[in-house]
Coordinates of C-alpha atoms in Angstrom, one line a residue:
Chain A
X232 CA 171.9 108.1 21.4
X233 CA 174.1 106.9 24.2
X234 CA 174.9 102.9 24.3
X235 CA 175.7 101.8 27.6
X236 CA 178.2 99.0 27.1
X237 CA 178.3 96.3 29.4
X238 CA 181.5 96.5 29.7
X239 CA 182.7 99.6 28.8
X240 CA 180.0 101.9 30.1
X241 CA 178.1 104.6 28.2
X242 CA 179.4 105.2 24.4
X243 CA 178.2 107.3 21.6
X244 CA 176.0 105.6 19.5
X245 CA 178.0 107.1 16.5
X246 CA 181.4 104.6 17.6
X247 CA 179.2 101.5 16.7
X248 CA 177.1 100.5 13.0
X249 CA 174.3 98.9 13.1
X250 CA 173.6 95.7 11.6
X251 CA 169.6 94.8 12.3
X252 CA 167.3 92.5 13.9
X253 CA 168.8 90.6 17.0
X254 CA 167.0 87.5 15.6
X255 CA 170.1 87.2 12.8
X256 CA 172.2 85.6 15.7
X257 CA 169.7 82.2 14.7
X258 CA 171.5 81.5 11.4
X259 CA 169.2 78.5 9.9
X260 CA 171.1 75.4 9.9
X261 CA 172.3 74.6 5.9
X262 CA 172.3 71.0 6.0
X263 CA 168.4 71.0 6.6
X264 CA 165.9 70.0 3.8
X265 CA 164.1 73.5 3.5
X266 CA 167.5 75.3 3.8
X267 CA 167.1 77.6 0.6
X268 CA 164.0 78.9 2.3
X269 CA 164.6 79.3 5.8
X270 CA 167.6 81.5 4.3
X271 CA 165.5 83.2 2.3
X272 CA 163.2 84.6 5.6
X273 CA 166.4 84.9 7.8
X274 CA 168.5 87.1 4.8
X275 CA 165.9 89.1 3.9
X276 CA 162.3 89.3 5.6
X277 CA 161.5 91.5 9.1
X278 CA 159.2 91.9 11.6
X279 CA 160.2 95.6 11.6
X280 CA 158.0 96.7 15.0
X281 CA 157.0 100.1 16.2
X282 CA 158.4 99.5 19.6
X283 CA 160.8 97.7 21.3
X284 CA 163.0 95.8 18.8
X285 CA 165.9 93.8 19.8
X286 CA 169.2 95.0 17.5
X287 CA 172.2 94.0 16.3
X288 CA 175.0 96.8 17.2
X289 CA 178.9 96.6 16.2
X290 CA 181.6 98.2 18.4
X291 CA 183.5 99.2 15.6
X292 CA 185.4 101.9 16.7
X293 CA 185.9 100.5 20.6
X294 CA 186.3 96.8 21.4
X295 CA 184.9 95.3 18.8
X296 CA 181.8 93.4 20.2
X297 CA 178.6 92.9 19.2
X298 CA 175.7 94.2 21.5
X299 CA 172.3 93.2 21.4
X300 CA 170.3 96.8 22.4
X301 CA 167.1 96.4 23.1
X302 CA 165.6 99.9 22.0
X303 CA 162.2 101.4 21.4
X304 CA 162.1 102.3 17.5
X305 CA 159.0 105.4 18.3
X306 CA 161.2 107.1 21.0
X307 CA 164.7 105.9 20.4
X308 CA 165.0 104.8 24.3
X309 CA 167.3 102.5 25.3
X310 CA 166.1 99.6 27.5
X311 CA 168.9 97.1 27.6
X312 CA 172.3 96.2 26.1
X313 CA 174.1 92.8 26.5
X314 CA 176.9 91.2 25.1
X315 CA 175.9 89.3 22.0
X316 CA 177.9 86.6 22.9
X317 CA 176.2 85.9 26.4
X318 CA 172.9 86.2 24.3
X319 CA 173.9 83.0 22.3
X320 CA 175.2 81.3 25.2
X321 CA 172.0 81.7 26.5
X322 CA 170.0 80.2 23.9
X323 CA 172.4 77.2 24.2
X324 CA 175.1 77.6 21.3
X325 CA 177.9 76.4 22.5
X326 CA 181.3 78.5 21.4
Chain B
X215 CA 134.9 124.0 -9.6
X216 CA 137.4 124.6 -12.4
X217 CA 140.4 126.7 -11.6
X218 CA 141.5 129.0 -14.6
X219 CA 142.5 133.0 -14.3
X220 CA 138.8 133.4 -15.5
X221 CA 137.7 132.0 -12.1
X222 CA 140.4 133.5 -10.1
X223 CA 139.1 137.0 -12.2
X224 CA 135.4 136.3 -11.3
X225 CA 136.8 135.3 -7.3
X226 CA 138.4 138.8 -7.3
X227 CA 135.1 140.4 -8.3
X228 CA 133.0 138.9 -5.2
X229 CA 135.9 139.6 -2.8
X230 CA 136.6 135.8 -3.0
X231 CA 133.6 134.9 -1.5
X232 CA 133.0 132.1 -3.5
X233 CA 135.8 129.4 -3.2
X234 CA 134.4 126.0 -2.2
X235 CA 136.1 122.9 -0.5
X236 CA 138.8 121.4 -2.7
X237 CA 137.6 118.0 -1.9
X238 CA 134.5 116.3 -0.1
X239 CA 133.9 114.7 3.4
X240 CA 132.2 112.0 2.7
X241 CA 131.4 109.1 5.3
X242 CA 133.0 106.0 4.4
X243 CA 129.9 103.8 2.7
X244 CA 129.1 99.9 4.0
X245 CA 131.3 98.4 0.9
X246 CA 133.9 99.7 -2.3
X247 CA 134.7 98.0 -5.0
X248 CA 138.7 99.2 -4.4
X249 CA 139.7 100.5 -1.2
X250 CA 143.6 102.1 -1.4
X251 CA 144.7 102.3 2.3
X252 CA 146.9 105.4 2.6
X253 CA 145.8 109.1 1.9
X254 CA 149.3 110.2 0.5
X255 CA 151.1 111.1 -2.9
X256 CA 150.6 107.0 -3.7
X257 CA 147.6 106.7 -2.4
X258 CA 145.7 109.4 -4.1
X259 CA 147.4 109.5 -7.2
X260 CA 146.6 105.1 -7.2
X261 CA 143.0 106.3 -6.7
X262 CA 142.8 109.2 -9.4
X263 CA 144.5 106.6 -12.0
X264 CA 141.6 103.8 -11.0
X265 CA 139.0 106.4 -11.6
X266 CA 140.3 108.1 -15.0
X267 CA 142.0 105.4 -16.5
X268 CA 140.2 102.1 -16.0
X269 CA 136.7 103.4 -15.2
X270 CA 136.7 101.7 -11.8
X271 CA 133.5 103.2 -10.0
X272 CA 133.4 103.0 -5.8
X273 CA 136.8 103.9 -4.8
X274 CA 137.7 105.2 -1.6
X275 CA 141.0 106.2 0.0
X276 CA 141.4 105.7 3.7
X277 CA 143.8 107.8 5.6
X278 CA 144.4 107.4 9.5
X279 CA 145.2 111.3 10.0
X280 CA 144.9 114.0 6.9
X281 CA 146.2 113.5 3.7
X282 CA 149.5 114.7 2.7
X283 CA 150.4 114.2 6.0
X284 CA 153.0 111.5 5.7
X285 CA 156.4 111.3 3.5
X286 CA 155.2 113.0 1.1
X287 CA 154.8 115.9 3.1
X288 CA 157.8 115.5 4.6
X289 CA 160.7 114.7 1.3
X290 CA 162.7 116.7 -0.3
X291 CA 160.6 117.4 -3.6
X292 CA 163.2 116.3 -6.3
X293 CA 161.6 114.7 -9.6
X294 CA 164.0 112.9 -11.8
X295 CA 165.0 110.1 -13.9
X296 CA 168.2 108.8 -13.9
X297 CA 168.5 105.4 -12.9
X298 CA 170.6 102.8 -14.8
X299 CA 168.8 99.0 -14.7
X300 CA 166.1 98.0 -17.2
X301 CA 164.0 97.0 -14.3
X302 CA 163.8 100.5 -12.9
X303 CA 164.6 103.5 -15.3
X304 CA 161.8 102.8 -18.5
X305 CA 159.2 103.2 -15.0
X306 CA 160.8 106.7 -13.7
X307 CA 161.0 108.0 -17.2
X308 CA 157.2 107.2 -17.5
X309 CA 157.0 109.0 -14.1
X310 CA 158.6 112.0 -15.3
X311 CA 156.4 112.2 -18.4
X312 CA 153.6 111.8 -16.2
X313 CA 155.0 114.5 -14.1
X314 CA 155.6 117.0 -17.4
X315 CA 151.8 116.4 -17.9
X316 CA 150.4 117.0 -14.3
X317 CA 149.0 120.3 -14.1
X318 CA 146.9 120.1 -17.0
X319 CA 146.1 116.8 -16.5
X320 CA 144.9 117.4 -12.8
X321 CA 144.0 121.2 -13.2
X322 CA 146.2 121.7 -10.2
X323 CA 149.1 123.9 -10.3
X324 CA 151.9 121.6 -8.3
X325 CA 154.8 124.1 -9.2
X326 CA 156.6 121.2 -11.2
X327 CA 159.9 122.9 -12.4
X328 CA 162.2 121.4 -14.6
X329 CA 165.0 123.3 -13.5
X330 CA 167.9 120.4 -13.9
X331 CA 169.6 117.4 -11.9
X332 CA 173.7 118.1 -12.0
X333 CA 175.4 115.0 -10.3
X334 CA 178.9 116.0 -9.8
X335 CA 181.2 113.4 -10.5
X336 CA 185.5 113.4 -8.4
X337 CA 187.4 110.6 -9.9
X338 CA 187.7 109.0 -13.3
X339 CA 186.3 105.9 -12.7
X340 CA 183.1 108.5 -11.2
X341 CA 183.1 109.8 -14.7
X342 CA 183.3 106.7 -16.5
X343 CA 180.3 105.1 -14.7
X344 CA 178.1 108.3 -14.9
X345 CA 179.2 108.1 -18.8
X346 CA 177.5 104.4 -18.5
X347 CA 174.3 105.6 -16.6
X348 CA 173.9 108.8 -19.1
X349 CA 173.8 106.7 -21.8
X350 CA 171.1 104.0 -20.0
X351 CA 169.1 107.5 -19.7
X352 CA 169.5 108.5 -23.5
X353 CA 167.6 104.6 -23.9
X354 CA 164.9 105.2 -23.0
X355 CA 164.5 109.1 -23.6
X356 CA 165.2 110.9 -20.1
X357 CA 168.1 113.0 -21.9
X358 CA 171.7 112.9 -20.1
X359 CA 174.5 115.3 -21.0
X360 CA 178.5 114.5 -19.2
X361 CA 180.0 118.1 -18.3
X362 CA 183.7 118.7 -18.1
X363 CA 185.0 120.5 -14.9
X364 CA 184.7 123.7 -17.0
X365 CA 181.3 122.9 -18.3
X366 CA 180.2 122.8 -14.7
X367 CA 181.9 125.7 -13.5
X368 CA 180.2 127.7 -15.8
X369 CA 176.7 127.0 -14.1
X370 CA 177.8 126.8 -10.7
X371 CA 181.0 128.8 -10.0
X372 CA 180.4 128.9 -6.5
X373 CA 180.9 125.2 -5.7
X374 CA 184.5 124.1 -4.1
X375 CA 186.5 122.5 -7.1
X376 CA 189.9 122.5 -6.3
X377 CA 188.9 120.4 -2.7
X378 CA 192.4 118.2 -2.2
X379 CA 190.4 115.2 -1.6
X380 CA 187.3 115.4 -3.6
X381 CA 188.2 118.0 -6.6
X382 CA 185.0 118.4 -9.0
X383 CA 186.0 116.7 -12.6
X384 CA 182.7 117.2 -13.9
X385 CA 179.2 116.0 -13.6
X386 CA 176.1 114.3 -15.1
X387 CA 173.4 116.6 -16.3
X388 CA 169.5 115.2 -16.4
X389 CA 168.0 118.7 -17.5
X390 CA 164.4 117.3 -17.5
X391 CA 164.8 116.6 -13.7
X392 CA 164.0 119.3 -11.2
X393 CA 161.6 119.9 -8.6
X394 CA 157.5 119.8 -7.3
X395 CA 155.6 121.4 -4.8
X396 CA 154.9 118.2 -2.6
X397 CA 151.9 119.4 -0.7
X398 CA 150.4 120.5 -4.1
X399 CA 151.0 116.8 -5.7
X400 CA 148.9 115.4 -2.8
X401 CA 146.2 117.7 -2.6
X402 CA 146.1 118.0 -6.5
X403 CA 145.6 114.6 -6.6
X404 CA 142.9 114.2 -3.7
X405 CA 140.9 116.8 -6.0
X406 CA 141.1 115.6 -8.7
X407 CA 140.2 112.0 -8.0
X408 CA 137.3 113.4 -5.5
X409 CA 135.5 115.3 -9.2
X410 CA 136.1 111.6 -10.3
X411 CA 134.0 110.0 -7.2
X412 CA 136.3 108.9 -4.8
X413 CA 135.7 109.3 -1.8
X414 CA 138.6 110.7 1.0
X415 CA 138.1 109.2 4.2
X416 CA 140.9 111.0 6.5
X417 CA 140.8 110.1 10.4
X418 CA 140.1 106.6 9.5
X419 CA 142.9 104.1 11.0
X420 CA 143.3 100.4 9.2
X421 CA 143.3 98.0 12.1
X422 CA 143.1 95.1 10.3
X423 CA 142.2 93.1 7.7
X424 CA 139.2 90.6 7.6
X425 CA 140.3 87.3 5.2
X426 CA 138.4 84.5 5.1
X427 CA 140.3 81.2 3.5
X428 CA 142.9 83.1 2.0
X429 CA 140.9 85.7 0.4
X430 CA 140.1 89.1 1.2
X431 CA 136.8 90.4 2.3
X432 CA 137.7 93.8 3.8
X433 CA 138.8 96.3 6.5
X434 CA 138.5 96.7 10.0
X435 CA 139.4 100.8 10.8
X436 CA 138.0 103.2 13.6
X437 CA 135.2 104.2 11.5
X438 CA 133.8 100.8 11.3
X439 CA 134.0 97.9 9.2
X440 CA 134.1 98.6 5.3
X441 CA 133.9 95.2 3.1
X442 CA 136.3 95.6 -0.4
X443 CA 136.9 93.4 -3.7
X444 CA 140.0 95.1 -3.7
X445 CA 142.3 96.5 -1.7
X446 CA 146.0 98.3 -2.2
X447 CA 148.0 99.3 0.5
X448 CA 150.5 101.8 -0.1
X449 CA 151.4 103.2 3.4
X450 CA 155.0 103.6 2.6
X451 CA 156.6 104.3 6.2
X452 CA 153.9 102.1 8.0
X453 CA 154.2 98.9 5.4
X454 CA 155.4 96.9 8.0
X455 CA 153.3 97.8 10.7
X456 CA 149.7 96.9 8.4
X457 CA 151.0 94.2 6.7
X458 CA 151.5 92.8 10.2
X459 CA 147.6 93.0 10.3
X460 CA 147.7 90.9 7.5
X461 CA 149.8 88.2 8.4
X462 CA 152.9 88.9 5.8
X463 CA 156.6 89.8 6.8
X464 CA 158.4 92.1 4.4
X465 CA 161.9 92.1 2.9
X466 CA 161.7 95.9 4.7
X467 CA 163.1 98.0 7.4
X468 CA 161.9 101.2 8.3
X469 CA 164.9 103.9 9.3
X470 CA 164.9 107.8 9.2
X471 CA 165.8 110.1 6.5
X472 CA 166.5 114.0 8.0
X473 CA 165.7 116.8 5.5
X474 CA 167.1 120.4 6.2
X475 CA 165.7 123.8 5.5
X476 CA 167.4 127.4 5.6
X477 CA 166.5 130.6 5.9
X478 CA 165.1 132.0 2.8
X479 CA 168.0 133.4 0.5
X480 CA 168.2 135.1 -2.4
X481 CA 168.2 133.2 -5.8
X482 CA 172.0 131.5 -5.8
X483 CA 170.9 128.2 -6.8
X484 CA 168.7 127.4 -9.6
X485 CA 169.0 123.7 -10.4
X486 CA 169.6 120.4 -7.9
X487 CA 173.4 119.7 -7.1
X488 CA 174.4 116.0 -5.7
X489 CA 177.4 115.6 -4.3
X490 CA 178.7 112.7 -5.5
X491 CA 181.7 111.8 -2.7
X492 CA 179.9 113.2 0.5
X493 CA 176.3 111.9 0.1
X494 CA 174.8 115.3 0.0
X495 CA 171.8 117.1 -2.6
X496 CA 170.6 120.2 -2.1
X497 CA 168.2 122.9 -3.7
X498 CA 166.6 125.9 -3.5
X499 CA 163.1 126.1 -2.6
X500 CA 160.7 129.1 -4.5
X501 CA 160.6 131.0 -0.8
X502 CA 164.8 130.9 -0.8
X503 CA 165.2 128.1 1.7
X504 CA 168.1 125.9 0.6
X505 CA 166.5 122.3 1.1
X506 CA 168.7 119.7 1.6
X507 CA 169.4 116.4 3.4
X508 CA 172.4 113.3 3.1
X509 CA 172.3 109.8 4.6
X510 CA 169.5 108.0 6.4
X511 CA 170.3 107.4 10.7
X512 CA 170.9 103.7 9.9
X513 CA 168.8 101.9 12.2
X514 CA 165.4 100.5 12.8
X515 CA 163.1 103.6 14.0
X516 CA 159.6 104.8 13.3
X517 CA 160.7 108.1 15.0
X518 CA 160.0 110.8 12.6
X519 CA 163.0 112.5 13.8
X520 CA 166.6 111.9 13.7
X521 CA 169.6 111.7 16.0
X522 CA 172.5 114.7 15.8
X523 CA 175.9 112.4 14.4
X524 CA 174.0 112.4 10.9
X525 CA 173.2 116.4 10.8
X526 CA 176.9 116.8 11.3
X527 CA 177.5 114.8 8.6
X528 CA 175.1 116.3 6.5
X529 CA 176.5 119.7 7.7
X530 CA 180.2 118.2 6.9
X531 CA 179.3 117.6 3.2
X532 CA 177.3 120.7 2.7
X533 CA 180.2 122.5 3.9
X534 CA 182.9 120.6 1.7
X535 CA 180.8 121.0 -1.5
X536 CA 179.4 125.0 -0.7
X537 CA 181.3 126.8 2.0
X538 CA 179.1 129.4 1.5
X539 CA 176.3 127.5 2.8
X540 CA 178.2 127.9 6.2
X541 CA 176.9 131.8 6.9
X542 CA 173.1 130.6 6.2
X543 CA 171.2 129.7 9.3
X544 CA 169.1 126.8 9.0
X545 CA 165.8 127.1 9.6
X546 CA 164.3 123.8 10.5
X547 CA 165.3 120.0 10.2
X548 CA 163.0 116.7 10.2
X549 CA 162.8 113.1 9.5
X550 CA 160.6 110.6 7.6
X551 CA 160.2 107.3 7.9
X552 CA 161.6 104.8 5.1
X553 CA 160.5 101.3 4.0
X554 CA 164.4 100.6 2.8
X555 CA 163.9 97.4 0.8
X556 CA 166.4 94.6 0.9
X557 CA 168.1 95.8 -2.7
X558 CA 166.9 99.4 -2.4
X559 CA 164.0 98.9 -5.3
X560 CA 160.4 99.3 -4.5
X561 CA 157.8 96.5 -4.7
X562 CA 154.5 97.0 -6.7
X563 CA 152.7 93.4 -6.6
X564 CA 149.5 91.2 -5.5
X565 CA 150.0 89.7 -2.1
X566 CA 149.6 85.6 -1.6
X567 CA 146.1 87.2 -0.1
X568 CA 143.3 86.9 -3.0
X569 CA 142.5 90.8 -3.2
X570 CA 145.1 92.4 -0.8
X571 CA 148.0 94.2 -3.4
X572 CA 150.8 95.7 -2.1
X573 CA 153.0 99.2 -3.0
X574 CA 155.9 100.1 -0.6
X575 CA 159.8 99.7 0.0
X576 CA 160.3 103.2 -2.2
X577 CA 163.6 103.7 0.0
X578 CA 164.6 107.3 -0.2
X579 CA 162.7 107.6 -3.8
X580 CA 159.3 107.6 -3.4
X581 CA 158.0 111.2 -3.9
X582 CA 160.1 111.4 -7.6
X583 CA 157.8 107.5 -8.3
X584 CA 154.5 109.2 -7.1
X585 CA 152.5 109.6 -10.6
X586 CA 154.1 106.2 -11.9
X587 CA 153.4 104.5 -8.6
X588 CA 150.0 105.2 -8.9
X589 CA 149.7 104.6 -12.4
X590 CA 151.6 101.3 -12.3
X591 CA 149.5 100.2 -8.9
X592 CA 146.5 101.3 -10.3
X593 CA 147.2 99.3 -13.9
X594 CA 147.6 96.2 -11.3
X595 CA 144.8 96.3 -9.3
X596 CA 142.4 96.8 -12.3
X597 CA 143.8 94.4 -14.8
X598 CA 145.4 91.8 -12.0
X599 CA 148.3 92.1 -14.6
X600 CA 151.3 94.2 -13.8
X601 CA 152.5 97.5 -16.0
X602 CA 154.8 96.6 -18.3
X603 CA 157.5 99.1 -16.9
X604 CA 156.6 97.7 -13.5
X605 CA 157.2 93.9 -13.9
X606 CA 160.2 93.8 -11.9
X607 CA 159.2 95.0 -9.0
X608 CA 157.9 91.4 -7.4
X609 CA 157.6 90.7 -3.7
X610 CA 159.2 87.4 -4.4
X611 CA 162.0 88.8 -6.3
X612 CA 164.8 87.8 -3.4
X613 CA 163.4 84.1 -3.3
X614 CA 164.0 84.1 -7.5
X615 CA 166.9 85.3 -7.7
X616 CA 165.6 88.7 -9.3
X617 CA 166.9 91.3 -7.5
X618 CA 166.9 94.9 -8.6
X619 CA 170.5 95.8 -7.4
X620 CA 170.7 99.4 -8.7
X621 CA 173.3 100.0 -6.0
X622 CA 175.1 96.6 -5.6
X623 CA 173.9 96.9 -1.7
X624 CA 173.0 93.7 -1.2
X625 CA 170.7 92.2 1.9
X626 CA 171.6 94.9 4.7
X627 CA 169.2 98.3 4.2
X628 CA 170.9 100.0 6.6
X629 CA 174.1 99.8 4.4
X630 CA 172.5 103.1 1.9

């Protein structure tokens, strides 16, 4: 599989590991009542889909950035890739 | 009809004329008293234990394309027992005696061969912890012996021992592990339980599940509605795809696991070899094929096939262990798909769903589980009461603090 990096430009997919779900960006907030079980779902249950899943991808042997590739899990296609960080941004975390 | 030399004698007589269907085709019926989603080694052998063991009456398996079709069609056909934790090795060793007992038991011959696990071992501290694991084997029965580097060159002289960065200093030894026909299990199973009255409905999808306040009343598929006092799934591969249909998320990711086959060799190998520093296993197959496979791909897919950086690693560590293995040609490669479970155990529980249970998150060890699986899943879904060498494996294991850590892996399945 080829990863195009935003920045970078296509990479072997073999230069990166893989972490999972893109939703493990939301890290529950530990001061909140029901803390013990919204880390419970975030650590450990999935939606795993057949389809397109949103990922979490390291740059481990390049820049050392985290992607978020959206890919489809049946065909291995890559739809999109975007910096990690711009993902957060977007969702309105600030640093 | 009973297979025996008698009937393969009289067969010969009437130019084998007279062979009938191995199992039935019946049409699924309005309602079952079990219904066991999944027409694979699981499956079948869940539905054969229901029928001979605890009487159950009106069972059906449903299977979206043929039986057999699935993972266990597609693994690597290694039976053994050498795990180390209390939660997990009393349950293989009752596998492998159910395995030791198969044929007769199902009067199907599933080429079970007890030809012998070696795991080779590189370092001391290798040695010392396979010293550990032998002896949590002797516990409970399975049989272990620790070989020296000498004790292993006498059975495989072939192997690379003197490698500068992994040299061989001896290995673990499970003798009563070896190897099954995989198709056979399956369909030895599907007979088996169909002379016992279940019925195998294949081409029948799940496409959902019809509960009504928080109780199960049955199953939607492409052959119609079918209602259910009980259902199991055990779809390993798909578990998070129909439990979707259910409502549930699972501690589970699917990924990939590529298996290789060569060209058919003369005998050279007569046991299983694991390579303990590389991540490689291999075996030879009763046709000659060296079968063999290493790591999963190590991401999310449903794919059934693999990408090419893992072949080369598989290649890599065949290579390092066998050099020989470099002049055979291989044959064919492919992938299945893996439930990898959030500690790398398998769950065998009821669901939070009055009448829905649940068998998946086998990892990269479901085909060795297959008679205990369905023994175990059966022994739940009868008695509402787990087997006693299956108690551990609980859905809710993660939110108690129970986790089976066999591997110290921790909450990434990618990380096998």
């Amino acid at each position: 599989m080829i990863i195009n990096h935003p920045l970078l430009g296509p990479r072997d997919a073999s230069e990166f590991t893989y972490l999972g779900d893109a939703s493990l960006i939301n890290r529950p907030d530990w001061q909140s009542d029901s803390a013990a079980a919204e880390f419970h779902d975030y650590l450990y249950l999935r939606d795993n889909p057949a389809g397109t899943h949103r990922e979490l991808w390291f740059h481990e042997q390049g820049d050392r950035s985290w992607l978020v590739v959206t890919r489809n899990t049946l065909t291995h296609e890559i739809l999109a890739t975007e910096l990690a960080r711009d993902v957060a941004r977007k969702t309105g975390r600030g640093k | 009809m009973r297979y025996s030399a008698l009937a393969i004698m009289r067969q010969v007589l009437n130019g084998h004329r007279g062979w009938t269907p191995a199992w039935r085709d019946p049409e699924p019926q309005s309602s079952y008293d079990f219904i066991v989603i999944g027409g694979g080694g699981h499956g079948l052998a869940t539905a054969y234990y229901l029928a001979k063991e605890h009487n159950a009456a009106r069972v059906a398996v449903l299977e979206k394309g043929w039986i057999g079709g699935g993972n266990v069609g597609r693994n690597t056909t290694i039976i053994r027992a050498n795990y180390l934790l209390e939660g997990n090795q009393p349950f293989y060793e009752l596998s492998l005696k159910l395995w030791e007992n198969l044929e007769q038991d199902l009067n199907y011959n599933a080429m079970v061969s007890q030809r012998g696990i070696l795991n080779l071992c590189h370092t001391d501290a290798q040695r010392d912890a396979y010293r550990r694991r032998g002896n949590a084997m002797m516990f409970t029965g399975s049989g272990a012996e620790l070989l020296d580097t000498d004790g292993v060159r006498a059975m495989y002289p072939f192997l690379n021992f003197d490698d500068a960065r992994f040299p061989i200093k001896g290995g673990l030894l499970h003798r009563r592990g070896g190897t099954a026909r995989h198709d056979g299990v399956a369909w030895g199973y599907a007979r088996a339980a169909d002379q016992r009255g279940v019925d195998i409905i294949q081409n029948c999808e799940v496409t959902g599940f019809r509960i009504e306040n928080g109780k199960l009343l049955g199953v939607e598929t492409t052959r119609g509605y079918i209602g259910a006092k009980k259902v199991g799934v055990a779809v390993a591969g798909s578990s998070g795809r129909v439990m979707a249909q259910a409502g549930m998320r699972l501690p589970i990711e699917s990924h990939v696991l590529q298996a290789f086959v060569t060209e058919g060799l003369k005998p050279v190998l007569d046991g299983v070899i694991t390579y303990g520093a590389g991540h490689f296993y291999v075996s030879q197959s009763d046709k000659g094929g060296l079968v063999f496979g290493g790591d999963i791909d190590g991401y999310n897919t449903y794919a059934q096939r693999g990408n090419l950086p893992v072949v080369e690693d598989v290649a890599e560590g065949g290579m390092s262990l066998m050099p020989m293995i470099g002049r055979a040609r291989l044959l064919r490669m492919w992938g299945g798909v893996m439930d990898m479970s959030m500690d790398g155990s398998p769950f065998i529980d009821h669901t939070e769903i009055d009448g829905l249970y649940f068998n998946g998150g086998w990892c990269y060890g479901g085909f060795k589980a297959t008679p205990a699986s369905g023994f175990c899943f059966a022994h739940l879904m009868a008695t509402d009461r787990p087997h006693e060498v299956a108690t551990a494996y609980r859905l809710d294991r993660f939110k108690t603090g129970r986790m089976i850590d066999e591997k110290g892996v921790g909450a990434q399945p990618n990380l096998h």
